[in-house]
Amino acid sequence: MKTDHSDFLGKACELALDGIKANKGGPFGAVVVLDGKVIGSACNEVLSTNDPIAHAEINAIREACKTINNFHLEGAILYCTCEPCPMCLAAMYWARIEKVIFASSKEDAAHAGFDDLRIYEDLGLKTRPLTLKMELIPHPETGILYRAWMDKTDKVIY
């Protein structure tokens, strides 16, 4: 069975756009898939919850763990709109995510005002981790997300 990564990345983009429109957070969404089924999905909720760790990936991992009633997600693929920040990467390791597929780079996020590059540099993470499988598959909707965020007149920079 061939996995259509584009569909899952599209779902992550849809969640992110809904989150921007609802003033929940930045242009980030994530979907956790196990055996071809979505077991967790979320948008970034940093602004709506005043929680600096309410990133889409963290929220999706939490939901996925509840769904399968287990804190390990072996065999799961996490799809996200952007290359994960170091905090989310650590959570993916702890959850034992098998693979991460992301639709835009940390450099794209930096252009939109997110300072993850500084954190990567401070931690000495200049390249992608080698032990966690990661793949960039550009998705056309990420441009829409970043444009929606940049054009948002009532956005809160964080």
Short mmCIF file of C-alpha atoms in Angstrom, two decimals:
data_model
loop_
_atom_site.label_atom_id
_atom_site.label_comp_id
_atom_site.label_asym_id
_atom_site.label_seq_id
_atom_site.Cartn_x
_atom_site.Cartn_y
_atom_site.Cartn_z
CA MET A 1 0.00 0.00 0.00
CA LYS A 2 1.51 3.33 -1.09
CA THR A 3 1.17 6.16 1.39
CA ASP A 4 0.06 9.47 -0.05
CA HIS A 5 2.18 11.80 2.00
CA SER A 6 0.59 14.81 0.27
CA ASP A 7 -2.82 14.06 1.80
CA PHE A 8 -1.45 13.92 5.34
CA LEU A 9 0.65 17.05 4.80
CA GLY A 10 -2.46 18.74 3.37
CA LYS A 11 -4.38 17.83 6.53
CA ALA A 12 -1.59 19.35 8.66
CA CYS A 13 -1.75 22.52 6.54
CA GLU A 14 -5.54 22.67 6.92
CA LEU A 15 -5.22 22.42 10.71
CA ALA A 16 -2.59 25.15 10.74
CA LEU A 17 -4.69 27.54 8.65
CA ASP A 18 -7.72 26.94 10.88
CA GLY A 19 -5.50 27.66 13.90
CA ILE A 20 -4.27 30.94 12.41
CA LYS A 21 -7.83 32.04 11.64
CA ALA A 22 -8.97 31.14 15.18
CA ASN A 23 -6.04 33.05 16.75
CA LYS A 24 -4.70 29.85 18.33
CA GLY A 25 -1.11 30.22 17.16
CA GLY A 26 1.35 30.31 14.30
CA PRO A 27 1.31 28.55 10.93
CA PHE A 28 1.92 25.06 12.25
CA GLY A 29 -0.09 21.85 12.11
CA ALA A 30 0.73 18.19 12.70
CA VAL A 31 -0.80 14.77 12.07
CA VAL A 32 0.34 11.45 13.58
CA VAL A 33 -0.37 8.41 11.42
CA LEU A 34 -0.12 4.77 12.45
CA ASP A 35 -0.90 1.93 10.06
CA GLY A 36 -2.34 4.42 7.57
CA LYS A 37 -4.79 5.95 10.07
CA VAL A 38 -4.67 9.35 11.74
CA ILE A 39 -4.39 8.82 15.50
CA GLY A 40 -3.54 12.38 16.49
CA SER A 41 -3.80 15.80 14.92
CA ALA A 42 -3.46 19.37 16.11
CA CYS A 43 -2.54 22.93 15.34
CA ASN A 44 -0.24 25.24 17.24
CA GLU A 45 -2.06 26.64 20.31
CA VAL A 46 0.66 28.73 21.92
CA LEU A 47 -1.36 31.96 21.78
CA SER A 48 -4.77 30.63 22.78
CA THR A 49 -3.42 28.68 25.76
CA ASN A 50 -0.53 30.97 26.78
CA ASP A 51 1.53 27.79 26.79
CA PRO A 52 4.93 28.08 25.09
CA ILE A 53 5.10 24.32 24.55
CA ALA A 54 1.65 23.96 22.93
CA HIS A 55 3.26 23.35 19.54
CA ALA A 56 1.27 21.42 16.96
CA GLU A 57 3.64 18.45 17.10
CA ILE A 58 3.46 18.21 20.91
CA ASN A 59 -0.33 18.48 20.86
CA ALA A 60 -0.63 15.84 18.11
CA ILE A 61 1.71 13.45 19.96
CA ARG A 62 -0.33 13.87 23.14
CA GLU A 63 -3.55 13.09 21.29
CA ALA A 64 -2.00 10.09 19.51
CA CYS A 65 -0.75 8.63 22.79
CA LYS A 66 -4.21 8.99 24.31
CA THR A 67 -5.79 7.39 21.24
CA ILE A 68 -3.68 4.25 21.45
CA ASN A 69 -3.34 4.38 25.25
CA ASN A 70 0.44 4.18 25.10
CA PHE A 71 3.28 6.66 25.52
CA HIS A 72 5.29 5.06 22.72
CA LEU A 73 4.37 5.58 19.08
CA GLU A 74 6.61 3.00 17.41
CA GLY A 75 5.83 2.70 13.72
CA ALA A 76 4.10 6.09 13.58
CA ILE A 77 4.85 8.81 11.06
CA LEU A 78 4.45 12.42 12.11
CA TYR A 79 3.52 14.84 9.32
CA CYS A 80 4.02 18.53 10.03
CA THR A 81 3.88 21.79 8.18
CA CYS A 82 7.39 22.79 9.19
CA GLU A 83 10.65 21.21 10.23
CA PRO A 84 10.24 20.59 13.96
CA CYS A 85 11.90 22.80 16.54
CA PRO A 86 14.42 21.18 18.93
CA MET A 87 11.78 20.80 21.68
CA CYS A 88 9.43 18.93 19.36
CA LEU A 89 12.31 16.83 18.05
CA ALA A 90 13.08 15.72 21.58
CA ALA A 91 9.42 14.79 22.14
CA MET A 92 9.48 12.75 18.92
CA TYR A 93 12.49 10.82 20.16
CA TRP A 94 10.82 10.19 23.54
CA ALA A 95 7.62 9.03 21.82
CA ARG A 96 9.66 6.80 19.50
CA ILE A 97 8.16 8.25 16.33
CA GLU A 98 9.51 6.25 13.38
CA LYS A 99 9.69 9.06 10.83
CA VAL A 100 8.96 12.76 10.42
CA ILE A 101 7.80 14.23 7.12
CA PHE A 102 7.67 18.00 6.98
CA ALA A 103 6.52 20.43 4.33
CA SER A 104 8.79 23.45 4.92
CA SER A 105 12.16 24.14 6.48
CA LYS A 106 13.26 25.86 9.68
CA GLU A 107 14.64 28.58 7.40
CA ASP A 108 11.13 29.15 6.01
CA ALA A 109 9.87 29.57 9.59
CA ALA A 110 12.68 32.03 10.33
CA HIS A 111 11.59 34.15 7.35
CA ALA A 112 8.12 34.28 8.93
CA GLY A 113 9.53 35.56 12.23
CA PHE A 114 10.07 32.35 14.22
CA ASP A 115 13.48 32.13 15.85
CA ASP A 116 14.07 28.38 15.93
CA LEU A 117 17.34 28.84 14.02
CA ARG A 118 18.85 30.52 17.09
CA ILE A 119 17.88 27.53 19.24
CA TYR A 120 19.28 25.07 16.68
CA GLU A 121 22.56 27.01 16.68
CA ASP A 122 22.73 27.27 20.49
CA LEU A 123 22.25 23.50 20.77
CA GLY A 124 24.71 22.75 17.98
CA LEU A 125 21.99 21.23 15.77
CA LYS A 126 23.06 22.68 12.46
CA THR A 127 21.94 19.65 10.45
CA ARG A 128 18.99 17.32 10.74
CA PRO A 129 19.32 14.52 13.28
CA LEU A 130 20.54 11.30 11.74
CA THR A 131 18.93 8.75 14.05
CA LEU A 132 15.38 10.00 13.53
CA LYS A 133 14.33 9.59 9.92
CA MET A 134 13.29 12.97 8.56
CA GLU A 135 12.19 13.98 5.09
CA LEU A 136 11.32 17.32 3.57
CA ILE A 137 8.48 17.00 1.07
CA PRO A 138 7.49 20.52 0.02
CA HIS A 139 3.76 21.13 -0.08
CA PRO A 140 2.18 24.04 -1.99
CA GLU A 141 -0.14 24.97 0.89
CA THR A 142 2.74 25.99 3.17
CA GLY A 143 3.14 29.16 1.12
CA ILE A 144 -0.49 29.97 1.84
CA LEU A 145 0.10 29.40 5.57
CA TYR A 146 3.10 31.68 5.82
CA ARG A 147 1.35 34.34 3.74
CA ALA A 148 -1.74 34.13 5.98
CA TRP A 149 0.47 34.52 9.04
CA MET A 150 2.51 37.38 7.62
CA ASP A 151 -0.61 39.21 6.40
CA LYS A 152 -2.44 38.77 9.69
CA THR A 153 -2.86 42.27 11.13
CA ASP A 154 -3.69 41.13 14.69
CA LYS A 155 -0.98 38.47 15.02
CA VAL A 156 1.06 38.25 18.19
CA ILE A 157 4.76 37.67 17.59
CA TYR A 158 6.27 35.01 19.80
#
